[in-house]
Structure formats: structure tokens, C-alpha cells
Short mmCIF file of C-alpha atoms in Angstrom, two decimals:
data_model
loop_
_atom_site.label_atom_id
_atom_site.label_comp_id
_atom_site.label_asym_id
_atom_site.label_seq_id
_atom_site.Cartn_x
_atom_site.Cartn_y
_atom_site.Cartn_z
CA UNK A 8 0.34 0.40 -0.21
CA UNK A 9 1.38 3.58 -0.72
CA UNK A 10 0.68 6.86 1.15
CA UNK A 11 -1.34 9.75 -0.45
CA UNK A 12 -1.88 13.13 0.37
CA UNK A 13 -5.39 14.83 -1.14
CA UNK A 14 -4.64 17.79 -3.34
CA UNK A 15 -7.45 20.61 -2.28
CA UNK A 16 -5.93 22.01 -4.97
CA UNK A 17 -7.99 19.84 -7.82
CA UNK A 18 -10.10 18.19 -4.69
CA UNK A 19 -13.22 19.00 -4.16
CA UNK A 20 -16.08 18.33 -0.69
CA UNK A 21 -19.50 19.60 -1.75
CA UNK A 22 -22.50 19.41 -0.80
CA UNK A 23 -26.03 20.35 -1.41
CA UNK A 24 -29.44 20.46 0.57
CA UNK A 25 -33.55 21.84 -0.20
CA UNK A 26 -34.11 24.73 0.77
CA UNK A 27 -37.84 25.57 1.16
CA UNK A 28 -38.39 22.08 0.23
CA UNK A 29 -38.45 23.37 -3.57
CA UNK A 30 -34.57 24.22 -4.13
CA UNK A 31 -30.99 23.29 -2.98
CA UNK A 32 -28.88 25.07 -1.71
CA UNK A 33 -24.71 23.57 -2.33
CA UNK A 34 -21.93 24.71 -0.20
CA UNK A 35 -18.54 23.06 0.52
CA UNK A 36 -15.89 22.84 2.40
CA UNK A 37 -12.13 24.30 1.89
CA UNK A 38 -10.16 23.17 3.94
CA UNK A 39 -9.95 19.42 5.20
CA UNK A 40 -6.77 17.22 5.30
CA UNK A 41 -6.66 13.51 5.02
CA UNK A 42 -4.69 10.48 5.75
CA UNK A 43 -4.90 7.45 3.03
CA UNK A 44 -2.79 4.42 2.64
CA UNK A 45 -3.96 2.44 -0.06
CA UNK A 46 -3.62 0.41 -3.55
CA UNK A 47 -4.60 2.89 -5.91
CA UNK A 48 -6.27 1.11 -8.48
CA UNK A 49 -8.36 -0.84 -5.48
CA UNK A 50 -9.18 0.34 -2.52
CA UNK A 51 -10.42 -2.74 -0.97
CA UNK A 52 -7.53 -3.11 1.93
CA UNK A 53 -7.24 1.08 2.24
CA UNK A 54 -6.68 3.41 5.57
CA UNK A 55 -8.73 6.47 5.38
CA UNK A 56 -9.38 9.28 7.77
CA UNK A 57 -10.81 12.42 7.16
CA UNK A 58 -10.73 15.55 8.93
CA UNK A 59 -13.02 18.58 7.60
CA UNK A 60 -12.77 21.62 8.96
CA UNK A 61 -15.97 23.02 10.05
CA UNK A 62 -14.53 27.28 10.18
CA UNK A 63 -14.65 26.63 6.40
CA UNK A 64 -17.74 25.75 4.90
CA UNK A 65 -19.27 28.31 2.28
CA UNK A 66 -22.13 28.24 0.53
CA UNK A 67 -21.76 31.68 -1.02
CA UNK A 68 -23.28 33.09 1.79
CA UNK A 69 -21.75 35.10 4.23
CA UNK A 70 -24.42 35.37 6.89
CA UNK A 71 -25.44 31.60 6.07
CA UNK A 72 -22.37 31.01 6.54
CA UNK A 73 -22.22 32.21 9.87
CA UNK A 74 -25.25 30.83 10.92
CA UNK A 75 -23.91 27.30 9.61
CA UNK A 76 -20.67 27.99 12.12
CA UNK A 77 -22.42 28.64 14.94
CA UNK A 78 -24.47 26.53 17.95
CA UNK A 79 -27.93 25.89 16.10
CA UNK A 80 -26.14 23.48 13.03
CA UNK A 81 -22.53 23.00 13.81
CA UNK A 82 -21.22 24.97 16.63
CA UNK A 83 -17.41 24.57 15.22
CA UNK A 84 -16.39 26.43 18.48
CA UNK A 85 -17.06 23.50 20.70
CA UNK A 86 -16.78 20.79 17.30
CA UNK A 87 -14.50 22.28 14.75
CA UNK A 88 -13.91 19.08 12.83
CA UNK A 89 -15.89 17.05 10.54
CA UNK A 90 -14.42 13.52 10.77
CA UNK A 91 -14.45 9.93 9.09
CA UNK A 92 -12.79 7.18 9.68
CA UNK A 93 -13.77 4.08 7.07
CA UNK A 94 -14.25 0.53 8.90
CA UNK A 95 -15.07 -1.28 5.97
CA UNK A 96 -14.33 -1.49 2.33
CA UNK A 97 -16.13 -3.65 -0.40
CA UNK A 98 -15.31 -3.91 -4.33
CA UNK A 99 -18.67 -3.65 -5.61
CA UNK A 100 -17.49 -4.16 -9.44
CA UNK A 101 -14.12 -2.85 -11.56
CA UNK A 102 -14.24 0.95 -10.63
CA UNK A 103 -17.20 1.10 -7.09
CA UNK A 104 -16.32 0.55 -3.96
CA UNK A 105 -19.10 0.95 -0.90
CA UNK A 106 -16.91 3.14 2.05
CA UNK A 107 -18.54 2.27 5.29
CA UNK A 108 -17.12 3.89 8.45
CA UNK A 109 -17.91 5.39 11.19
CA UNK A 110 -19.14 9.81 11.18
CA UNK A 111 -18.79 12.72 13.23
CA UNK A 112 -20.30 15.31 13.12
CA UNK A 113 -20.26 17.80 16.10
CA UNK A 114 -19.21 15.52 18.94
CA UNK A 115 -21.88 13.33 17.49
CA UNK A 116 -19.98 9.87 16.09
CA UNK A 117 -22.30 6.96 13.23
CA UNK A 118 -22.64 4.39 10.95
CA UNK A 119 -22.03 6.44 7.25
CA UNK A 120 -21.57 4.33 3.75
CA UNK A 121 -21.18 5.97 0.59
CA UNK A 122 -20.03 5.16 -2.83
CA UNK A 123 -16.46 5.80 -4.50
CA UNK A 124 -16.03 5.20 -7.63
CA UNK A 125 -12.28 5.18 -8.96
CA UNK A 126 -11.64 7.15 -11.70
CA UNK A 127 -8.89 6.14 -12.80
CA UNK A 128 -4.61 7.47 -13.13
CA UNK A 129 -2.71 9.87 -14.84
CA UNK A 130 0.35 11.31 -14.42
CA UNK A 131 0.59 14.83 -14.59
CA UNK A 132 2.95 17.65 -16.43
CA UNK A 133 5.43 16.92 -13.92
CA UNK A 134 5.91 13.50 -13.85
CA UNK A 135 3.74 12.51 -10.95
CA UNK A 136 1.29 9.73 -10.86
CA UNK A 137 -3.15 11.00 -10.13
CA UNK A 138 -5.20 8.96 -8.87
CA UNK A 139 -9.53 10.16 -8.73
CA UNK A 140 -11.94 8.91 -7.02
CA UNK A 141 -15.52 9.88 -6.85
CA UNK A 142 -17.35 9.90 -3.23
CA UNK A 143 -20.97 10.23 -2.70
CA UNK A 144 -23.11 9.86 -0.61
CA UNK A 145 -26.43 11.66 1.84
CA UNK A 146 -26.85 11.37 6.06
CA UNK A 147 -29.64 12.86 7.72
CA UNK A 148 -28.29 16.39 9.19
CA UNK A 149 -30.96 15.64 13.08
CA UNK A 150 -28.99 12.25 13.22
CA UNK A 151 -26.00 14.15 14.14
CA UNK A 152 -27.87 17.44 16.71
CA UNK A 153 -28.41 20.12 13.18
CA UNK A 154 -31.90 20.00 14.42
CA UNK A 155 -32.70 23.55 13.64
CA UNK A 156 -35.16 24.19 11.74
CA UNK A 157 -38.40 27.32 10.60
CA UNK A 158 -41.51 26.40 9.86
CA UNK A 159 -43.18 28.40 6.62
CA UNK A 160 -46.38 29.96 6.27
CA UNK A 161 -47.11 27.97 3.24
CA UNK A 162 -46.09 24.30 5.19
CA UNK A 163 -43.51 22.41 5.33
CA UNK A 164 -39.47 23.96 6.34
CA UNK A 165 -36.73 25.85 5.76
CA UNK A 166 -34.38 23.54 5.54
CA UNK A 167 -34.29 19.75 3.73
CA UNK A 168 -33.31 17.22 6.75
CA UNK A 169 -30.89 14.91 4.03
CA UNK A 170 -27.92 16.49 2.89
CA UNK A 171 -26.69 15.20 -0.11
CA UNK A 172 -21.82 14.50 -0.31
CA UNK A 173 -19.61 15.09 -3.08
CA UNK A 174 -16.66 14.92 -3.28
CA UNK A 175 -14.30 14.70 -6.52
CA UNK A 176 -10.81 14.10 -4.87
CA UNK A 177 -7.58 14.25 -6.93
CA UNK A 178 -4.11 12.33 -4.66
CA UNK A 179 -0.91 12.70 -4.89
CA UNK A 180 2.14 10.05 -3.69
CA UNK A 181 2.81 11.36 -0.36
#
């Protein structure tokens, strides 16, 4: 197995959530780190640990971002990181995997599953071989204590419960 670092210039940790029951708000986290030890083309025995800096959340709206950092949502002062530690990785077919692990948000740790797809390997302009993965999943924010919401006059709520996650990861040898 090889050690890899996530190339933040060519990777993204994104999410989306329903807003007012009709549209989606999208955002991302700009600051994160990962420890990955894996065979670049086979994740089955990989060691994967992610740590995301909650204060780096960006939804393209400063007021909303500050609210998300507050105790109403992530409580970034008390819980500055979201972490994921892979506990089981199963190959589904040639390039697809199911990642299972422990996801911790706002001090609450729960099992979570994500789908990962191997994007391939390429050599960058500096002669370094890099690999890419796309990771997708869905979590219920209330499972992690993110329960703030506001009822709408027309029925429904302001913020949806399901959060869709999408990670585009490019990794370089450590």
C-alpha cells in the first residue's frame, strides 16, 4: 500500500440540501486533510481518515455560512471538525466501492456509507502519477444533532433533513 495526500487544488468536498422544500442550496468545505494508505486502483484494504474544518464552510452567502457555523448547526467553536474513519470497504465491481465508516459531526458519531468510484490514474505535467475518486452519499442532518429549522407559512420547512455529499478527490503520492 502507498500513502497518498489529497490535492486540495484539484479536489472538492461539496454538499447540497433542500431549501424551502423546492430548491437546493449547495456548498463546500475549503479546508480539510486526509490520511490515505491504499493501492491506487483497489481500495478494499485501504486506510482512510478524513478531517474537515467546519469553519471553512462556503455556501456563497456569508450570513448563512456564519449561521451554519453557529450553535444552531455545526457549533464550530465546540466542534471544529467533521471526521470520517473508514471501517469497511467493499468492492462492488471493477471501479466501484462501498465505503462504510464512522462519521462524526457536532460530537455525534454514527455509521455512514458512501459510494466511491475510481476515476483512474494519470501523470501530471511534473511527471507525478495521481489518482482520482468520486465519492457520493446521503446523511440525515438530524442524526447528528443539526436540528434547527423554521416552519414556512405555506407549510413545510426552510431546511431539508437529507444532505447529499459529493467529493471529487485527486490524490498524490505522499
